[in-house]
JSON list of C-alpha atoms and ligand atoms in Angstrom, two decimals:
[
{"chain": "A", "resi": 1, "resn": "MET", "atom": "CA", "xyz": [130.26, 108.93, 107.83]},
{"chain": "A", "resi": 2, "resn": "ARG", "atom": "CA", "xyz": [130.30, 108.39, 111.37]},
{"chain": "A", "resi": 3, "resn": "ARG", "atom": "CA", "xyz": [129.12, 104.89, 112.73]},
{"chain": "A", "resi": 4, "resn": "GLU", "atom": "CA", "xyz": [126.39, 106.06, 114.80]},
{"chain": "A", "resi": 5, "resn": "ARG", "atom": "CA", "xyz": [124.92, 108.51, 111.79]},
{"chain": "A", "resi": 6, "resn": "LEU", "atom": "CA", "xyz": [125.05, 105.05, 109.67]},
{"chain": "A", "resi": 7, "resn": "GLU", "atom": "CA", "xyz": [123.20, 103.27, 112.40]},
{"chain": "A", "resi": 8, "resn": "MET", "atom": "CA", "xyz": [120.49, 106.25, 112.58]},
{"chain": "A", "resi": 9, "resn": "SER", "atom": "CA", "xyz": [119.87, 106.35, 109.01]},
{"chain": "A", "resi": 10, "resn": "LYS", "atom": "CA", "xyz": [119.52, 102.12, 108.63]},
{"chain": "A", "resi": 11, "resn": "LYS", "atom": "CA", "xyz": [116.85, 102.56, 111.52]},
{"chain": "A", "resi": 12, "resn": "LYS", "atom": "CA", "xyz": [115.36, 105.23, 109.61]},
{"chain": "A", "resi": 13, "resn": "LEU", "atom": "CA", "xyz": [115.45, 103.34, 106.47]},
{"chain": "A", "resi": 14, "resn": "HIS", "atom": "CA", "xyz": [113.85, 100.28, 107.99]},
{"chain": "A", "resi": 15, "resn": "THR", "atom": "CA", "xyz": [111.20, 102.35, 109.48]},
{"chain": "A", "resi": 16, "resn": "LEU", "atom": "CA", "xyz": [110.22, 103.86, 106.35]},
{"chain": "A", "resi": 17, "resn": "ARG", "atom": "CA", "xyz": [110.43, 100.59, 104.30]},
{"chain": "A", "resi": 18, "resn": "GLU", "atom": "CA", "xyz": [107.87, 99.11, 106.86]},
{"chain": "A", "resi": 19, "resn": "ASP", "atom": "CA", "xyz": [106.01, 102.15, 106.58]},
{"chain": "A", "resi": 20, "resn": "LEU", "atom": "CA", "xyz": [105.60, 101.77, 103.06]},
{"chain": "A", "resi": 21, "resn": "LEU", "atom": "CA", "xyz": [104.94, 98.26, 102.82]},
{"chain": "A", "resi": 22, "resn": "ALA", "atom": "CA", "xyz": [101.98, 98.47, 105.18]},
{"chain": "A", "resi": 23, "resn": "GLU", "atom": "CA", "xyz": [100.88, 101.31, 102.98]},
{"chain": "A", "resi": 24, "resn": "LEU", "atom": "CA", "xyz": [100.89, 99.17, 99.98]},
{"chain": "A", "resi": 25, "resn": "ARG", "atom": "CA", "xyz": [99.01, 96.48, 101.55]},
{"chain": "A", "resi": 26, "resn": "ALA", "atom": "CA", "xyz": [96.51, 98.80, 102.97]},
{"chain": "A", "resi": 27, "resn": "LYS", "atom": "CA", "xyz": [95.88, 100.13, 99.57]},
{"chain": "A", "resi": 28, "resn": "ASN", "atom": "CA", "xyz": [95.93, 96.81, 98.03]},
{"chain": "A", "resi": 29, "resn": "ALA", "atom": "CA", "xyz": [93.12, 95.82, 100.23]},
{"chain": "A", "resi": 30, "resn": "GLU", "atom": "CA", "xyz": [91.39, 98.84, 99.43]},
{"chain": "A", "resi": 31, "resn": "ALA", "atom": "CA", "xyz": [91.44, 98.03, 95.86]},
{"chain": "A", "resi": 32, "resn": "ALA", "atom": "CA", "xyz": [90.17, 94.44, 96.40]},
{"chain": "A", "resi": 33, "resn": "ALA", "atom": "CA", "xyz": [87.50, 95.72, 98.29]},
{"chain": "A", "resi": 34, "resn": "MET", "atom": "CA", "xyz": [86.44, 98.51, 95.54]},
{"chain": "A", "resi": 35, "resn": "ILE", "atom": "CA", "xyz": [86.29, 96.21, 93.10]},
{"chain": "A", "resi": 36, "resn": "ASP", "atom": "CA", "xyz": [84.82, 93.23, 95.02]},
{"chain": "A", "resi": 37, "resn": "GLU", "atom": "CA", "xyz": [82.11, 95.17, 95.98]},
{"chain": "A", "resi": 38, "resn": "GLY", "atom": "CA", "xyz": [80.92, 94.37, 92.75]},
{"chain": "A", "resi": 39, "resn": "VAL", "atom": "CA", "xyz": [80.18, 96.32, 89.20]},
{"chain": "A", "resi": 40, "resn": "PRO", "atom": "CA", "xyz": [76.39, 97.14, 89.17]},
{"chain": "A", "resi": 41, "resn": "ASP", "atom": "CA", "xyz": [76.17, 97.42, 85.65]},
{"chain": "A", "resi": 42, "resn": "ILE", "atom": "CA", "xyz": [78.33, 98.13, 82.51]},
{"chain": "A", "resi": 43, "resn": "ALA", "atom": "CA", "xyz": [78.64, 101.71, 82.82]},
{"chain": "A", "resi": 44, "resn": "ASP", "atom": "CA", "xyz": [80.84, 101.15, 86.02]},
{"chain": "A", "resi": 45, "resn": "GLN", "atom": "CA", "xyz": [83.01, 98.76, 84.43]},
{"chain": "A", "resi": 46, "resn": "GLY", "atom": "CA", "xyz": [85.16, 101.55, 83.09]},
{"chain": "A", "resi": 47, "resn": "LEU", "atom": "CA", "xyz": [85.33, 103.29, 86.67]},
{"chain": "A", "resi": 48, "resn": "THR", "atom": "CA", "xyz": [86.41, 99.93, 87.92]},
{"chain": "A", "resi": 49, "resn": "GLU", "atom": "CA", "xyz": [89.03, 99.88, 85.72]},
{"chain": "A", "resi": 50, "resn": "ASN", "atom": "CA", "xyz": [90.38, 103.60, 86.30]},
{"chain": "A", "resi": 51, "resn": "ILE", "atom": "CA", "xyz": [90.06, 102.81, 90.09]},
{"chain": "A", "resi": 52, "resn": "LYS", "atom": "CA", "xyz": [92.47, 99.69, 89.33]},
{"chain": "A", "resi": 53, "resn": "GLY", "atom": "CA", "xyz": [94.83, 101.71, 87.44]},
{"chain": "A", "resi": 54, "resn": "PHE", "atom": "CA", "xyz": [95.22, 104.53, 89.79]},
{"chain": "A", "resi": 55, "resn": "LEU", "atom": "CA", "xyz": [96.22, 101.94, 92.32]},
{"chain": "A", "resi": 56, "resn": "HIS", "atom": "CA", "xyz": [98.53, 100.40, 90.31]},
{"chain": "A", "resi": 57, "resn": "LEU", "atom": "CA", "xyz": [100.41, 103.53, 89.58]},
{"chain": "A", "resi": 58, "resn": "LEU", "atom": "CA", "xyz": [100.34, 104.34, 93.29]},
{"chain": "A", "resi": 59, "resn": "GLY", "atom": "CA", "xyz": [101.54, 100.96, 93.95]},
{"chain": "A", "resi": 60, "resn": "ASP", "atom": "CA", "xyz": [104.30, 101.34, 91.40]},
{"chain": "A", "resi": 61, "resn": "ALA", "atom": "CA", "xyz": [105.40, 104.45, 92.91]},
{"chain": "A", "resi": 62, "resn": "LYS", "atom": "CA", "xyz": [105.80, 102.70, 96.56]},
{"chain": "A", "resi": 63, "resn": "ARG", "atom": "CA", "xyz": [107.58, 100.04, 95.20]},
{"chain": "A", "resi": 64, "resn": "GLU", "atom": "CA", "xyz": [110.15, 102.03, 93.56]},
{"chain": "A", "resi": 65, "resn": "GLU", "atom": "CA", "xyz": [110.59, 103.70, 96.79]},
{"chain": "A", "resi": 66, "resn": "ILE", "atom": "CA", "xyz": [111.05, 100.55, 98.60]},
{"chain": "A", "resi": 67, "resn": "LEU", "atom": "CA", "xyz": [113.62, 99.89, 95.82]},
{"chain": "A", "resi": 68, "resn": "GLU", "atom": "CA", "xyz": [115.39, 103.14, 96.54]},
{"chain": "A", "resi": 69, "resn": "ILE", "atom": "CA", "xyz": [115.65, 101.93, 100.15]},
{"chain": "A", "resi": 70, "resn": "ASP", "atom": "CA", "xyz": [116.68, 98.74, 99.44]},
{"chain": "A", "resi": 71, "resn": "GLU", "atom": "CA", "xyz": [119.65, 100.10, 97.69]},
{"chain": "A", "resi": 72, "resn": "ALA", "atom": "CA", "xyz": [120.32, 102.45, 100.33]},
{"chain": "A", "resi": 73, "resn": "LEU", "atom": "CA", "xyz": [120.56, 99.65, 102.80]},
{"chain": "A", "resi": 74, "resn": "ASP", "atom": "CA", "xyz": [123.19, 97.90, 100.14]},
{"chain": "A", "resi": 75, "resn": "ARG", "atom": "CA", "xyz": [124.90, 101.12, 100.38]},
{"chain": "A", "resi": 76, "resn": "ILE", "atom": "CA", "xyz": [125.21, 101.12, 103.92]},
{"chain": "A", "resi": 77, "resn": "ARG", "atom": "CA", "xyz": [126.65, 97.56, 103.97]},
{"chain": "A", "resi": 78, "resn": "ASP", "atom": "CA", "xyz": [128.98, 98.26, 101.27]},
{"chain": "A", "resi": 79, "resn": "GLY", "atom": "CA", "xyz": [130.31, 101.59, 103.01]},
{"chain": "A", "resi": 80, "resn": "SER", "atom": "CA", "xyz": [129.20, 104.10, 99.98]},
{"chain": "A", "resi": 81, "resn": "TYR", "atom": "CA", "xyz": [126.32, 105.27, 101.87]},
{"chain": "A", "resi": 82, "resn": "GLY", "atom": "CA", "xyz": [126.04, 108.82, 102.07]},
{"chain": "A", "resi": 83, "resn": "SER", "atom": "CA", "xyz": [127.93, 109.74, 99.02]},
{"chain": "A", "resi": 84, "resn": "CYS", "atom": "CA", "xyz": [126.11, 111.07, 95.76]},
{"chain": "A", "resi": 85, "resn": "LEU", "atom": "CA", "xyz": [125.96, 108.47, 92.95]},
{"chain": "A", "resi": 86, "resn": "ARG", "atom": "CA", "xyz": [126.22, 111.12, 90.19]},
{"chain": "A", "resi": 87, "resn": "CYS", "atom": "CA", "xyz": [129.29, 113.13, 91.70]},
{"chain": "A", "resi": 88, "resn": "GLY", "atom": "CA", "xyz": [130.53, 110.89, 94.62]},
{"chain": "A", "resi": 89, "resn": "ASP", "atom": "CA", "xyz": [130.54, 114.09, 96.75]},
{"chain": "A", "resi": 90, "resn": "GLU", "atom": "CA", "xyz": [129.10, 113.52, 100.31]},
{"chain": "A", "resi": 91, "resn": "ILE", "atom": "CA", "xyz": [125.13, 114.24, 100.61]},
{"chain": "A", "resi": 92, "resn": "ASP", "atom": "CA", "xyz": [124.19, 116.88, 103.16]},
{"chain": "A", "resi": 93, "resn": "ILE", "atom": "CA", "xyz": [123.40, 115.39, 106.53]},
{"chain": "A", "resi": 94, "resn": "GLU", "atom": "CA", "xyz": [120.30, 117.08, 106.57]},
{"chain": "A", "resi": 95, "resn": "ARG", "atom": "CA", "xyz": [119.14, 115.74, 103.19]},
{"chain": "A", "resi": 96, "resn": "LEU", "atom": "CA", "xyz": [119.92, 112.43, 104.43]},
{"chain": "A", "resi": 97, "resn": "GLN", "atom": "CA", "xyz": [117.89, 112.81, 107.53]},
{"chain": "A", "resi": 98, "resn": "LEU", "atom": "CA", "xyz": [115.33, 114.06, 105.54]},
{"chain": "A", "resi": 99, "resn": "LEU", "atom": "CA", "xyz": [115.42, 111.66, 102.71]},
{"chain": "A", "resi": 100, "resn": "PRO", "atom": "CA", "xyz": [117.62, 108.85, 104.16]},
{"chain": "A", "resi": 101, "resn": "HIS", "atom": "CA", "xyz": [117.07, 106.90, 100.71]},
{"chain": "A", "resi": 102, "resn": "THR", "atom": "CA", "xyz": [118.18, 109.76, 98.43]},
{"chain": "A", "resi": 103, "resn": "ARG", "atom": "CA", "xyz": [120.98, 108.52, 95.90]},
{"chain": "A", "resi": 104, "resn": "TYR", "atom": "CA", "xyz": [122.03, 112.26, 94.85]},
{"chain": "A", "resi": 105, "resn": "CYS", "atom": "CA", "xyz": [123.16, 115.50, 96.31]},
{"chain": "A", "resi": 106, "resn": "VAL", "atom": "CA", "xyz": [121.11, 118.52, 95.98]},
{"chain": "A", "resi": 107, "resn": "SER", "atom": "CA", "xyz": [122.93, 120.14, 93.03]},
{"chain": "A", "resi": 108, "resn": "CYS", "atom": "CA", "xyz": [122.79, 116.86, 91.15]},
{"chain": "A", "resi": 109, "resn": "LYS", "atom": "CA", "xyz": [119.14, 116.18, 92.15]},
{"chain": "A", "resi": 110, "resn": "GLY", "atom": "CA", "xyz": [118.68, 119.53, 90.35]},
{"chain": "A", "resi": 111, "resn": "ILE", "atom": "CA", "xyz": [120.66, 118.79, 87.30]},
{"chain": "A", "resi": 112, "resn": "LEU", "atom": "CA", "xyz": [118.86, 115.40, 87.02]},
{"chain": "A", "resi": 113, "resn": "GLU", "atom": "CA", "xyz": [115.48, 117.13, 87.48]},
{"chain": "A", "resi": 114, "resn": "LYS", "atom": "CA", "xyz": [116.16, 119.41, 84.67]},
{"chain": "A", "resi": 115, "resn": "GLU", "atom": "CA", "xyz": [117.26, 116.74, 82.33]},
{"chain": "A", "resi": 116, "resn": "ALA", "atom": "CA", "xyz": [114.61, 114.86, 83.10]},
{"chain": "A", "resi": 117, "resn": "ARG", "atom": "CA", "xyz": [112.11, 117.81, 82.02]},
{"chain": "A", "resi": 118, "resn": "ILE", "atom": "CA", "xyz": [114.34, 118.29, 79.00]},
{"chain": "A", "resi": 119, "resn": "LYS", "atom": "CA", "xyz": [113.72, 115.04, 77.87]},
{"chain": "A", "resi": 120, "resn": "ALA", "atom": "CA", "xyz": [110.05, 114.95, 78.65]},
{"chain": "A", "resi": 121, "resn": "GLY", "atom": "CA", "xyz": [109.59, 118.45, 76.76]},
{"chain": "A", "resi": 122, "resn": "PRO", "atom": "CA", "xyz": [107.96, 118.88, 73.42]},
{"chain": "A", "resi": 123, "resn": "GLY", "atom": "CA", "xyz": [110.18, 118.23, 70.50]},
{"chain": "A", "resi": 124, "resn": "VAL", "atom": "CA", "xyz": [111.55, 115.00, 71.85]},
{"chain": "A", "resi": 125, "resn": "GLY", "atom": "CA", "xyz": [111.90, 112.05, 69.03]},
{"chain": "A", "resi": 126, "resn": "THR", "atom": "CA", "xyz": [112.31, 114.89, 66.44]},
{"chain": "A", "resi": 127, "resn": "LEU", "atom": "CA", "xyz": [115.97, 115.03, 66.98]},
{"chain": "B", "resi": 1, "resn": "ZN", "atom": "ZN1", "xyz": [126.50, 114.92, 93.39]}
]
C-alpha cells in the first residue's frame, strides 16, 4: 500500500478512536447522571438496572471497536495493514476508506457473517 494511503488511514483511525472515546465518556457520564438522579422507589430499581445493562452493552461495542482500531494501527506499524486477515488478499481501498479498522475483505466478511449466523442459529449444541 502506498505511503500516503497509510498516512491517511492512520489519521482516520486516530480520529475515529478519539470520537469513540469521547462517545464512551459521554455515555458513561449520562449513565452516571441517570443513576445518580436517584431511585424514587423499589419499582424503579429494575429500570435503573436495565439502563445500566444497556449502557454497559453499548460500551462493550464501542470498546470492541476501539480495540479493532488499535489492532489496525498495529498492522500499519508492522506493514500488514490493508491485507485481509483471513485470505491475505488486499482489501478494497473504498472499503478501507469507509471502515479503516476492518480486518477482512468483503467476501471473507460475508463468509464469516454467514458462519456466525449458522453458529447462532437453532440446533446449536445438539451436534
Ligand atoms: Zn479475505
